[in-house]
């Protein structure tokens, strides 16, 4: 799947939830798993926060997808 990027005011954790919900064709509130049960959303949001010089990627499994988040803010899903 091509990567999606959060809007400037959107948190990465929200972008992940919305990308997975869109891919599964359900509302974010209907996802079968909470993001909090997989990764700390606050840590994810702060890891690549603007002004943070961090570079790299984070990959984790969420709702059956391999989710990769990059320092650029891109969110990519793979089955």
Short mmCIF file of N, CA, C and O in Angstrom, two decimals:
data_model
loop_
_atom_site.label_atom_id
_atom_site.label_comp_id
_atom_site.label_asym_id
_atom_site.label_seq_id
_atom_site.Cartn_x
_atom_site.Cartn_y
_atom_site.Cartn_z
N UNK A 1 0.85 -1.18 0.00
CA UNK A 1 0.00 0.00 0.00
C UNK A 1 0.89 1.23 0.00
O UNK A 1 1.91 1.28 0.68
N UNK A 2 0.50 2.22 -0.73
CA UNK A 2 1.28 3.45 -0.75
C UNK A 2 1.17 4.13 0.60
O UNK A 2 0.14 4.05 1.27
N UNK A 3 2.23 4.82 1.00
CA UNK A 3 2.21 5.44 2.32
C UNK A 3 1.24 6.62 2.36
O UNK A 3 0.98 7.27 1.37
N UNK A 4 0.72 6.85 3.55
CA UNK A 4 -0.08 8.04 3.78
C UNK A 4 0.66 8.88 4.80
O UNK A 4 1.46 8.38 5.56
N UNK A 5 0.40 10.16 4.77
CA UNK A 5 1.07 11.06 5.70
C UNK A 5 0.02 11.81 6.50
O UNK A 5 -1.00 12.23 5.95
N UNK A 6 0.28 12.02 7.78
CA UNK A 6 -0.67 12.78 8.59
C UNK A 6 -0.63 14.25 8.20
O UNK A 6 0.36 14.74 7.69
N UNK A 7 -1.74 14.93 8.43
CA UNK A 7 -1.75 16.37 8.22
C UNK A 7 -0.86 17.00 9.28
O UNK A 7 -0.49 16.35 10.26
N UNK A 8 -0.52 18.25 9.10
CA UNK A 8 0.43 18.90 10.01
C UNK A 8 -0.06 18.91 11.46
O UNK A 8 0.74 18.89 12.39
N UNK A 9 -1.38 18.91 11.67
CA UNK A 9 -1.89 18.94 13.04
C UNK A 9 -2.28 17.56 13.56
O UNK A 9 -2.67 17.42 14.70
N UNK A 10 -2.15 16.55 12.72
CA UNK A 10 -2.58 15.20 13.11
C UNK A 10 -1.43 14.43 13.75
O UNK A 10 -0.29 14.49 13.31
N UNK A 11 -1.74 13.71 14.80
CA UNK A 11 -0.75 12.89 15.47
C UNK A 11 -0.49 11.63 14.66
O UNK A 11 -1.38 11.14 13.96
N UNK A 12 0.72 11.09 14.76
CA UNK A 12 1.05 9.85 14.05
C UNK A 12 0.14 8.70 14.50
O UNK A 12 -0.28 7.88 13.68
N UNK A 13 -0.15 8.64 15.79
CA UNK A 13 -1.01 7.56 16.28
C UNK A 13 -2.39 7.63 15.63
O UNK A 13 -2.96 6.61 15.25
N UNK A 14 -2.91 8.82 15.45
CA UNK A 14 -4.20 8.99 14.79
C UNK A 14 -4.11 8.60 13.32
O UNK A 14 -5.01 7.96 12.78
N UNK A 15 -3.00 8.96 12.68
CA UNK A 15 -2.80 8.60 11.27
C UNK A 15 -2.77 7.09 11.10
O UNK A 15 -3.31 6.55 10.13
N UNK A 16 -2.14 6.38 12.05
CA UNK A 16 -2.09 4.92 11.99
C UNK A 16 -3.49 4.34 12.11
O UNK A 16 -3.90 3.49 11.31
N UNK A 17 -4.23 4.79 13.09
CA UNK A 17 -5.59 4.29 13.31
C UNK A 17 -6.46 4.54 12.07
O UNK A 17 -7.17 3.64 11.61
N UNK A 18 -6.38 5.73 11.52
CA UNK A 18 -7.19 6.07 10.36
C UNK A 18 -6.78 5.28 9.13
O UNK A 18 -7.63 4.85 8.34
N UNK A 19 -5.48 5.06 8.93
CA UNK A 19 -5.01 4.28 7.78
C UNK A 19 -5.48 2.83 7.87
O UNK A 19 -5.94 2.26 6.87
N UNK A 20 -5.41 2.24 9.05
CA UNK A 20 -5.85 0.85 9.23
C UNK A 20 -7.37 0.76 9.06
O UNK A 20 -7.87 -0.15 8.39
N UNK A 21 -8.09 1.69 9.63
CA UNK A 21 -9.55 1.69 9.51
C UNK A 21 -9.96 1.83 8.04
O UNK A 21 -10.87 1.12 7.58
N UNK A 22 -9.31 2.70 7.32
CA UNK A 22 -9.62 2.88 5.90
C UNK A 22 -9.33 1.61 5.13
O UNK A 22 -10.13 1.18 4.30
N UNK A 23 -8.19 0.99 5.41
CA UNK A 23 -7.81 -0.25 4.72
C UNK A 23 -8.81 -1.38 5.02
O UNK A 23 -9.14 -2.17 4.15
N UNK A 24 -9.31 -1.42 6.25
CA UNK A 24 -10.27 -2.46 6.65
C UNK A 24 -11.70 -2.08 6.30
O UNK A 24 -12.62 -2.87 6.49
N UNK A 25 -11.89 -0.84 5.83
CA UNK A 25 -13.20 -0.32 5.46
C UNK A 25 -14.17 -0.33 6.64
O UNK A 25 -15.32 -0.79 6.53
N UNK A 26 -13.68 0.16 7.78
CA UNK A 26 -14.50 0.30 8.98
C UNK A 26 -14.22 1.66 9.61
O UNK A 26 -13.22 2.31 9.29
N UNK A 27 -15.07 2.06 10.52
CA UNK A 27 -14.83 3.29 11.28
C UNK A 27 -13.69 3.03 12.27
O UNK A 27 -13.54 1.90 12.74
N UNK A 28 -12.89 4.04 12.58
CA UNK A 28 -11.80 3.85 13.54
C UNK A 28 -12.27 3.24 14.87
O UNK A 28 -11.54 2.46 15.48
N UNK A 29 -13.48 3.56 15.28
CA UNK A 29 -13.99 3.01 16.54
C UNK A 29 -14.38 1.54 16.43
O UNK A 29 -14.65 0.90 17.44
N UNK A 30 -14.43 1.01 15.21
CA UNK A 30 -14.82 -0.38 14.99
C UNK A 30 -13.61 -1.31 14.79
O UNK A 30 -13.80 -2.49 14.50
N UNK A 31 -12.41 -0.80 14.92
CA UNK A 31 -11.23 -1.65 14.76
C UNK A 31 -11.22 -2.74 15.83
O UNK A 31 -11.61 -2.49 16.98
N UNK A 32 -10.78 -3.94 15.49
CA UNK A 32 -10.83 -5.05 16.44
C UNK A 32 -9.77 -5.01 17.53
O UNK A 32 -9.81 -5.82 18.46
N UNK A 33 -8.87 -4.05 17.47
CA UNK A 33 -7.77 -3.98 18.43
C UNK A 33 -7.49 -2.51 18.74
O UNK A 33 -7.57 -1.66 17.86
N UNK A 34 -7.16 -2.23 19.98
CA UNK A 34 -6.79 -0.86 20.35
C UNK A 34 -5.31 -0.65 20.09
O UNK A 34 -4.50 -1.53 20.37
N UNK A 35 -4.95 0.50 19.56
CA UNK A 35 -3.55 0.80 19.30
C UNK A 35 -2.76 0.73 20.60
O UNK A 35 -1.63 0.23 20.64
N UNK A 36 -3.36 1.17 21.69
CA UNK A 36 -2.73 1.17 23.00
C UNK A 36 -2.31 -0.24 23.44
O UNK A 36 -1.36 -0.40 24.21
N UNK A 37 -2.98 -1.26 22.94
CA UNK A 37 -2.62 -2.63 23.29
C UNK A 37 -1.39 -3.12 22.54
O UNK A 37 -0.87 -4.19 22.85
N UNK A 38 -0.94 -2.35 21.54
CA UNK A 38 0.17 -2.76 20.69
C UNK A 38 1.40 -1.88 20.89
O UNK A 38 2.53 -2.37 20.92
N UNK A 39 1.17 -0.59 21.00
CA UNK A 39 2.27 0.38 21.12
C UNK A 39 1.75 1.59 21.89
O UNK A 39 0.56 1.91 21.83
N UNK A 40 2.62 2.24 22.61
CA UNK A 40 2.23 3.43 23.36
C UNK A 40 2.02 4.60 22.39
O UNK A 40 3.00 5.08 21.79
N UNK A 41 0.78 5.05 22.18
CA UNK A 41 0.53 6.12 21.22
C UNK A 41 1.29 7.41 21.53
O UNK A 41 1.76 8.07 20.60
N UNK A 42 1.42 7.77 22.79
CA UNK A 42 2.15 8.99 23.14
C UNK A 42 3.62 8.89 22.76
O UNK A 42 4.22 9.85 22.27
N UNK A 43 4.20 7.72 22.97
CA UNK A 43 5.60 7.52 22.60
C UNK A 43 5.76 7.58 21.09
O UNK A 43 6.72 8.17 20.58
N UNK A 44 4.82 6.99 20.36
CA UNK A 44 4.87 7.04 18.90
C UNK A 44 4.77 8.48 18.42
O UNK A 44 5.54 8.91 17.56
N UNK A 45 3.86 9.24 19.00
CA UNK A 45 3.69 10.64 18.61
C UNK A 45 4.93 11.48 18.88
O UNK A 45 5.32 12.32 18.08
N UNK A 46 5.57 11.24 20.01
CA UNK A 46 6.73 12.05 20.38
C UNK A 46 8.03 11.60 19.71
O UNK A 46 8.95 12.38 19.57
N UNK A 47 8.07 10.35 19.27
CA UNK A 47 9.29 9.81 18.67
C UNK A 47 9.75 10.63 17.48
O UNK A 47 10.93 10.96 17.35
N UNK A 48 8.83 10.97 16.61
CA UNK A 48 9.19 11.73 15.41
C UNK A 48 8.55 13.11 15.39
O UNK A 48 8.26 13.66 14.34
N UNK A 49 8.32 13.67 16.58
CA UNK A 49 7.71 15.00 16.67
C UNK A 49 8.60 16.03 15.98
O UNK A 49 9.82 15.89 15.94
N UNK A 50 7.97 17.04 15.41
CA UNK A 50 8.76 18.07 14.72
C UNK A 50 9.74 18.69 15.69
O UNK A 50 9.45 18.91 16.86
N UNK A 51 10.91 18.95 15.19
CA UNK A 51 11.97 19.48 16.04
C UNK A 51 12.82 18.38 16.63
O UNK A 51 13.92 18.62 17.11
N UNK A 52 12.31 17.14 16.63
CA UNK A 52 13.09 16.01 17.12
C UNK A 52 13.99 15.54 15.99
O UNK A 52 13.53 15.21 14.91
N UNK A 53 15.29 15.50 16.21
CA UNK A 53 16.22 15.15 15.14
C UNK A 53 16.26 13.66 14.79
O UNK A 53 17.08 13.24 14.01
N UNK A 54 15.37 12.88 15.37
CA UNK A 54 15.37 11.43 15.13
C UNK A 54 15.15 11.13 13.65
O UNK A 54 14.47 11.85 12.95
N UNK A 55 15.76 10.06 13.22
CA UNK A 55 15.60 9.59 11.85
C UNK A 55 15.36 8.10 11.92
O UNK A 55 15.82 7.44 12.84
N UNK A 56 14.64 7.56 10.97
CA UNK A 56 14.46 6.12 10.97
C UNK A 56 13.01 5.72 10.82
O UNK A 56 12.17 6.49 10.37
N UNK A 57 12.74 4.48 11.24
CA UNK A 57 11.40 3.92 11.12
C UNK A 57 11.05 3.11 12.36
O UNK A 57 11.93 2.69 13.11
N UNK A 58 9.78 2.91 12.54
CA UNK A 58 9.26 2.03 13.58
C UNK A 58 8.26 1.11 12.87
O UNK A 58 7.42 1.58 12.11
N UNK A 59 8.40 -0.19 13.11
CA UNK A 59 7.48 -1.16 12.52
C UNK A 59 6.87 -2.01 13.63
O UNK A 59 7.58 -2.45 14.52
N UNK A 60 5.57 -2.20 13.55
CA UNK A 60 4.86 -3.01 14.53
C UNK A 60 3.64 -3.63 13.86
O UNK A 60 3.24 -3.21 12.78
N UNK A 61 3.06 -4.64 14.49
CA UNK A 61 1.88 -5.30 13.96
C UNK A 61 0.64 -4.75 14.66
O UNK A 61 0.61 -4.65 15.89
N UNK A 62 -0.36 -4.38 13.85
CA UNK A 62 -1.60 -3.83 14.39
C UNK A 62 -2.76 -4.27 13.50
O UNK A 62 -2.73 -4.05 12.29
N UNK A 63 -3.73 -4.93 14.09
CA UNK A 63 -4.92 -5.40 13.39
C UNK A 63 -4.57 -6.28 12.19
O UNK A 63 -5.23 -6.24 11.15
N UNK A 64 -3.50 -7.05 12.32
CA UNK A 64 -3.11 -7.97 11.26
C UNK A 64 -2.25 -7.36 10.18
O UNK A 64 -1.89 -8.04 9.22
N UNK A 65 -1.89 -6.11 10.31
CA UNK A 65 -1.05 -5.43 9.33
C UNK A 65 0.32 -5.13 9.93
O UNK A 65 0.43 -4.83 11.12
N UNK A 66 1.33 -5.18 9.10
CA UNK A 66 2.64 -4.70 9.49
C UNK A 66 2.63 -3.20 9.19
O UNK A 66 2.50 -2.78 8.04
N UNK A 67 2.71 -2.40 10.23
CA UNK A 67 2.62 -0.95 10.11
C UNK A 67 4.02 -0.37 10.25
O UNK A 67 4.72 -0.65 11.22
N UNK A 68 4.42 0.43 9.28
CA UNK A 68 5.72 1.10 9.34
C UNK A 68 5.47 2.60 9.34
O UNK A 68 4.77 3.13 8.47
N UNK A 69 6.05 3.27 10.33
CA UNK A 69 5.96 4.72 10.45
C UNK A 69 7.37 5.26 10.30
O UNK A 69 8.30 4.76 10.94
N UNK A 70 7.54 6.25 9.44
CA UNK A 70 8.87 6.82 9.21
C UNK A 70 9.01 8.17 9.90
O UNK A 70 8.02 8.79 10.29
N UNK A 71 10.24 8.62 9.99
CA UNK A 71 10.52 9.92 10.59
C UNK A 71 9.86 11.04 9.77
O UNK A 71 9.58 12.12 10.31
N UNK A 72 9.59 10.79 8.50
CA UNK A 72 8.90 11.76 7.64
C UNK A 72 7.41 11.83 7.94
O UNK A 72 6.70 12.67 7.42
N UNK A 73 6.92 10.88 8.75
CA UNK A 73 5.50 10.85 9.07
C UNK A 73 4.68 9.95 8.18
O UNK A 73 3.46 9.90 8.29
N UNK A 74 5.34 9.24 7.26
CA UNK A 74 4.61 8.32 6.38
C UNK A 74 4.17 7.08 7.15
O UNK A 74 4.92 6.56 7.97
N UNK A 75 2.97 6.61 6.84
CA UNK A 75 2.43 5.40 7.45
C UNK A 75 2.17 4.41 6.31
O UNK A 75 1.40 4.71 5.39
N UNK A 76 2.83 3.25 6.37
CA UNK A 76 2.67 2.23 5.33
C UNK A 76 2.14 0.95 5.97
O UNK A 76 2.62 0.55 7.03
N UNK A 77 1.19 0.31 5.30
CA UNK A 77 0.60 -0.94 5.79
C UNK A 77 0.93 -2.06 4.82
O UNK A 77 0.83 -1.88 3.61
N UNK A 78 1.29 -3.21 5.36
CA UNK A 78 1.50 -4.40 4.55
C UNK A 78 0.79 -5.55 5.23
O UNK A 78 0.77 -5.65 6.45
N UNK A 79 0.21 -6.43 4.42
CA UNK A 79 -0.48 -7.59 4.97
C UNK A 79 0.52 -8.69 5.26
O UNK A 79 1.56 -8.78 4.72
#
